[in-house]
């Protein structure tokens, strides 16, 4: 009876949407929020420390680390928002700050003063109140509203001047204000003289300068409210000629300053580094840093589309860390060794790549220290809970709703939106090897043995074999969605619960339901089973934890206001945990008691969706809808647990495909050869270098010896010079000492004389002083005597006066009392009058002041606009001047071009004249040629007439050929028809043959049956004969007849006899029908063959007549050719008569028609050859006595059609 202890060991995840969600504590430790915790992560040692959030908090909204790196301030969302300050060394709570002045339920930004004594907090909507705290005393020093009260635009960031505790800067949508703290108030100063924009972030780059980023991709450098410089990063980023695909310009979402300059995040996954110029007043862009592509994602460029929301620089300014809107952390070293100036660098992932959407699936492995998770961000991730590292991950195209990890750690089962996939966990990849058609599987689980797995398909739980992938069983019974399934320790049972309020217990091998507990008012979300499988624990929407045994609820523990979403029981059966909708973890006292006892632990910032305990009962893993994973170290109060066999250890097997292994082996071999080659090369180069260095050493030693000798000689010369100089100096010193001695003696004698004179004067003065002292002593005694006399006289006089004055005082006191009464009454009246007058005057002057302020603001705005207009006009004037200079230069160029062109025109005119002369000569020649052409046309006319006559002779023959072609086509169509008929008949024949085969088979079977029957009759006769042998012995006869009856007679003898007779009749009828159909088909075949023979004879006769006609046509063609030959000869003779000049032209004219005629003849010859070939083929077939088969059809006469 104890409550188990649980301590957070490691948290995977980052909470986005928190202002300043990444800070440095020291050079190795970063601070960031995750779930409901603030994490201190040591980058080198990979160790985490935790600062837990407060109870009933709705999550963190802002984070800030003090400049002395000792404290962290965490703002949390509540009905009354609070700021908690922790000591980063001891992790203890120092102060909790809360103020009634804030109407909002959250703080949007926090900042510490440079000396870390003050804290400024910016409240959220609706009033955007700014608070200035002395946090150590929990005292609010000043309060002001930063937003405009009319429009209430949002405020994004607040910060302190790095050198001044009293100066603040606030930015928001259309708001950029500087505040100064004085006398308990925050007063604005240095009002900006620029049109307001949507300022998203800012950073101080010096004591007076602030760099501000806008939503249009602009950086503005302000000094004392005036804009000194502007950088348009959006314009620089967009390449010329590139269209803007995104919805708008890139926004500047984060700025951080450091000693060399500042870094700003602008656009998708890009940080721009700016460094100070030589004059140290302005900045220039040094380089760009981008988020790298993710090779494990279905879309590798998706990671580059992240928006960087926060930036921070390490205390030594060595490292820049960025956090993104998709809850990822990246870093880069800023040293010059890592980034060359002007180059584009890439971030690296800090720690691990985290989930950034709801985590829906979780499972742990038995043989390896692995955790598998899947999320709505379409990724599947495998974590190692011993090393706290991300082992493997992959992003897919579809959402993953559920996940199960095989006990061996080599396979995972993932339920995607389209299918359920069984995947291999390879050394560096996750690959599918089997798919199941289960859409949107929300729950799946491997059995403890790993031979089976269960998957939820709607309301049905399907069990599959992991070896054969067969559907072994379907568990039907739930009316609503199944939300949780758990296997018993021995895999004999499955316990499921669903939204229909049912908790069912199933037998896995039979698929039968053996236990049930239905409570329709409750929607169950989680279930756990004891190791013996007898007791079930279930949680749901009714805010209770139920202990169910033998289909009845034994205990019901009330959870109060909390809704329990999940439950987990250790394999030892001594620790019970539950997760809530608020994200807290409950460690319950086990066995359960009524009322229940538990310990609540802060963990996640949202609903715990899944929780699992590892197989060795050492760790509890919880996942949440806030995309965080928490690894808890657990143990019961007695410290007992499942002791793991250390000798066995974790499995080290991994899967790798053969192709990958071969690639890696080949790579290894290549690299080895390269290493050997490099060793050889390096050895050779080292030898060469040794040779060179030895030669150089020899040269240097020789040089060194020579120089040493020269230096020795120089040294000797210098020594002699030194001796000479020393002797000179000694002589000079002796002379100087003599002079000095003489001067000293002279001065001593002169001084002695002066001293004697001064001493005499001193003695005279001393005598005078003695006389004066005696005179003064005498005078003092006389004065004291006179003073005593006067004092006595005065005392007597004043005593009499005091008595008179006391009497007067008493009278005056009475008068004053009366006067004070009168004065108080008059004072009251005067004060009332004065207050009225003051209020009137105050109202009057306040009105005037307001009017004056409005006028002043209006005038300032106008002056700002006028200044802008003036600067823009000045720029335009300068541009126009530059354009005029350009135009003048262009004008001078154009004048030079015009001069050159005029020269060219003169030259061209001369060329035109020369060409006119040549044209006239050529026109004469053309006239002569035209005459010749006319004569040739006459000849052409004569020849055309002759060609027409020849064509007229050819035309009737062509018509005959066409008719022949039509006849051939008709014959071909008849042939096709006959082929079709033949194929149909062949099919009929094959069918009949098959029927004949079937009847033959039946006949053989009948014959076999007859033989069997005959054998039975013979056996019966022999048995009967044996019985007859016992006719004299009645007992033996009876037994033998009984045996005969048992052996031969059956119950359904009468029925079988009747059935056999019917079958015999049907068989004989079918046989007669088939014999008739076979006879009719034979007759048809004979008729068809006679018809085909007659057709073949007719086709033969037609072919003979066609051959005759073709021979006649050939004779006519020969005659036509001879006539053409004669005409050509006549034309040649004519050309010889007319002369040799026109012979070429006539030859060309004669060749053209001759070529056409020859082409036509060649085509017709080809057709004739084809026809001959076909006729030969037909003759061969007729002689052989076989008709043309269905496969050998005559080819269509395409050539004839093309020639026609």
Tab-separated table of N, CA, C and O in Angstrom, residues 375-411:
chain	number	residue	atom	x	y	z
A	375	UNK	N	2.655	11.457	-34.965
A	375	UNK	CA	2.010	12.740	-34.683
A	375	UNK	C	1.211	13.211	-35.878
A	375	UNK	O	1.332	12.696	-36.996
A	376	UNK	N	0.396	14.258	-35.620
A	376	UNK	CA	-0.358	14.902	-36.702
A	376	UNK	C	0.549	15.709	-37.629
A	376	UNK	O	0.104	16.211	-38.648
A	377	UNK	N	1.832	15.864	-37.253
A	377	UNK	CA	2.785	16.543	-38.153
A	377	UNK	C	3.316	15.590	-39.229
A	377	UNK	O	4.290	15.897	-39.905
A	378	UNK	N	2.678	14.395	-39.383
A	378	UNK	CA	2.957	13.402	-40.423
A	378	UNK	C	4.314	12.710	-40.239
A	378	UNK	O	4.860	12.169	-41.181
A	379	UNK	N	4.849	12.762	-39.010
A	379	UNK	CA	6.160	12.155	-38.776
A	379	UNK	C	6.051	10.975	-37.824
A	379	UNK	O	5.165	10.921	-36.974
A	380	UNK	N	6.992	10.034	-38.009
A	380	UNK	CA	7.179	8.893	-37.106
A	380	UNK	C	8.598	9.008	-36.564
A	380	UNK	O	9.556	9.147	-37.340
A	381	UNK	N	8.750	8.974	-35.221
A	381	UNK	CA	10.062	9.177	-34.605
A	381	UNK	C	10.369	8.043	-33.633
A	381	UNK	O	9.481	7.610	-32.910
A	382	UNK	N	11.625	7.602	-33.643
A	382	UNK	CA	12.097	6.537	-32.746
A	382	UNK	C	13.125	7.172	-31.811
A	382	UNK	O	14.145	7.694	-32.260
A	383	UNK	N	12.848	7.128	-30.488
A	383	UNK	CA	13.709	7.748	-29.475
A	383	UNK	C	14.380	6.659	-28.637
A	383	UNK	O	13.806	5.602	-28.396
A	384	UNK	N	15.586	6.941	-28.150
A	384	UNK	CA	16.295	6.051	-27.226
A	384	UNK	C	16.175	6.650	-25.833
A	384	UNK	O	16.657	7.752	-25.585
A	385	UNK	N	15.509	5.920	-24.895
A	385	UNK	CA	15.266	6.505	-23.577
A	385	UNK	C	16.446	6.312	-22.616
A	385	UNK	O	16.418	6.853	-21.514
A	386	UNK	N	17.464	5.575	-23.031
A	386	UNK	CA	18.665	5.472	-22.194
A	386	UNK	C	19.635	6.608	-22.486
A	386	UNK	O	20.158	7.246	-21.590
A	387	UNK	N	19.871	6.869	-23.787
A	387	UNK	CA	20.780	7.964	-24.176
A	387	UNK	C	20.051	9.283	-24.346
A	387	UNK	O	20.684	10.323	-24.510
A	388	UNK	N	18.690	9.246	-24.326
A	388	UNK	CA	17.852	10.450	-24.520
A	388	UNK	C	18.163	11.115	-25.852
A	388	UNK	O	18.355	12.337	-25.939
A	389	UNK	N	18.215	10.299	-26.912
A	389	UNK	CA	18.491	10.795	-28.260
A	389	UNK	C	17.392	10.367	-29.215
A	389	UNK	O	16.671	9.401	-28.953
A	390	UNK	N	17.308	11.088	-30.335
A	390	UNK	CA	16.412	10.709	-31.435
A	390	UNK	C	17.185	9.772	-32.345
A	390	UNK	O	18.153	10.171	-32.987
A	391	UNK	N	16.785	8.481	-32.372
A	391	UNK	CA	17.509	7.480	-33.142
A	391	UNK	C	17.201	7.589	-34.639
A	391	UNK	O	18.088	7.483	-35.466
A	392	UNK	N	15.918	7.793	-34.956
A	392	UNK	CA	15.467	7.695	-36.349
A	392	UNK	C	14.165	8.458	-36.490
A	392	UNK	O	13.350	8.454	-35.573
A	393	UNK	N	13.996	9.150	-37.602
A	393	UNK	CA	12.679	9.745	-37.850
A	393	UNK	C	12.462	9.935	-39.339
A	393	UNK	O	13.420	9.989	-40.108
A	394	UNK	N	11.182	9.983	-39.699
A	394	UNK	CA	10.817	10.177	-41.103
A	394	UNK	C	9.459	10.861	-41.176
A	394	UNK	O	8.554	10.534	-40.414
A	395	UNK	N	9.361	11.837	-42.080
A	395	UNK	CA	8.080	12.511	-42.322
A	395	UNK	C	7.450	11.928	-43.578
A	395	UNK	O	8.126	11.713	-44.578
A	396	UNK	N	6.123	11.664	-43.516
A	396	UNK	CA	5.401	11.038	-44.622
A	396	UNK	C	4.417	12.033	-45.228
A	396	UNK	O	4.277	13.165	-44.755
A	397	UNK	N	3.708	11.574	-46.268
A	397	UNK	CA	2.747	12.448	-46.951
A	397	UNK	C	1.400	12.480	-46.248
A	397	UNK	O	0.605	13.389	-46.462
A	398	UNK	N	1.122	11.445	-45.383
A	398	UNK	CA	-0.180	11.387	-44.692
A	398	UNK	C	0.028	11.479	-43.181
A	398	UNK	O	1.111	11.215	-42.665
A	399	UNK	N	-1.087	11.838	-42.485
A	399	UNK	CA	-1.045	11.899	-41.015
A	399	UNK	C	-0.966	10.480	-40.445
A	399	UNK	O	-1.569	9.558	-40.976
A	400	UNK	N	-0.203	10.340	-39.352
A	400	UNK	CA	-0.083	9.055	-38.654
A	400	UNK	C	-0.904	9.134	-37.368
A	400	UNK	O	-0.671	10.011	-36.541
A	401	UNK	N	-1.902	8.231	-37.237
A	401	UNK	CA	-2.827	8.282	-36.093
A	401	UNK	C	-2.425	7.344	-34.951
A	401	UNK	O	-2.747	7.602	-33.799
A	402	UNK	N	-1.745	6.231	-35.263
A	402	UNK	CA	-1.402	5.260	-34.218
A	402	UNK	C	-0.100	4.562	-34.595
A	402	UNK	O	0.284	4.541	-35.766
A	403	UNK	N	0.558	4.010	-33.568
A	403	UNK	CA	1.846	3.342	-33.801
A	403	UNK	C	2.008	2.195	-32.808
A	403	UNK	O	1.527	2.273	-31.674
A	404	UNK	N	2.665	1.123	-33.251
A	404	UNK	CA	3.000	-0.012	-32.381
A	404	UNK	C	4.414	-0.452	-32.726
A	404	UNK	O	4.786	-0.489	-33.906
A	405	UNK	N	5.208	-0.758	-31.709
A	405	UNK	CA	6.605	-1.147	-31.864
A	405	UNK	C	6.740	-2.628	-31.530
A	405	UNK	O	6.280	-3.074	-30.477
A	406	UNK	N	7.315	-3.396	-32.461
A	406	UNK	CA	7.492	-4.843	-32.274
A	406	UNK	C	8.442	-5.085	-31.101
A	406	UNK	O	9.388	-4.321	-30.909
A	407	UNK	N	8.204	-6.141	-30.276
A	407	UNK	CA	9.099	-6.400	-29.128
A	407	UNK	C	10.571	-6.520	-29.507
A	407	UNK	O	11.438	-6.194	-28.715
A	408	UNK	N	10.859	-6.964	-30.754
A	408	UNK	CA	12.251	-7.085	-31.191
A	408	UNK	C	12.883	-5.740	-31.491
A	408	UNK	O	14.110	-5.635	-31.556
A	409	UNK	N	12.057	-4.711	-31.711
A	409	UNK	CA	12.570	-3.380	-32.042
A	409	UNK	C	13.006	-3.246	-33.482
A	409	UNK	O	13.690	-2.284	-33.844
A	410	UNK	N	12.619	-4.188	-34.343
A	410	UNK	CA	13.021	-4.160	-35.753
A	410	UNK	C	11.893	-3.731	-36.682
A	410	UNK	O	12.137	-3.437	-37.852
A	411	UNK	N	10.650	-3.735	-36.193
A	411	UNK	CA	9.506	-3.376	-37.032
A	411	UNK	C	8.586	-2.425	-36.268
A	411	UNK	O	8.529	-2.437	-35.029
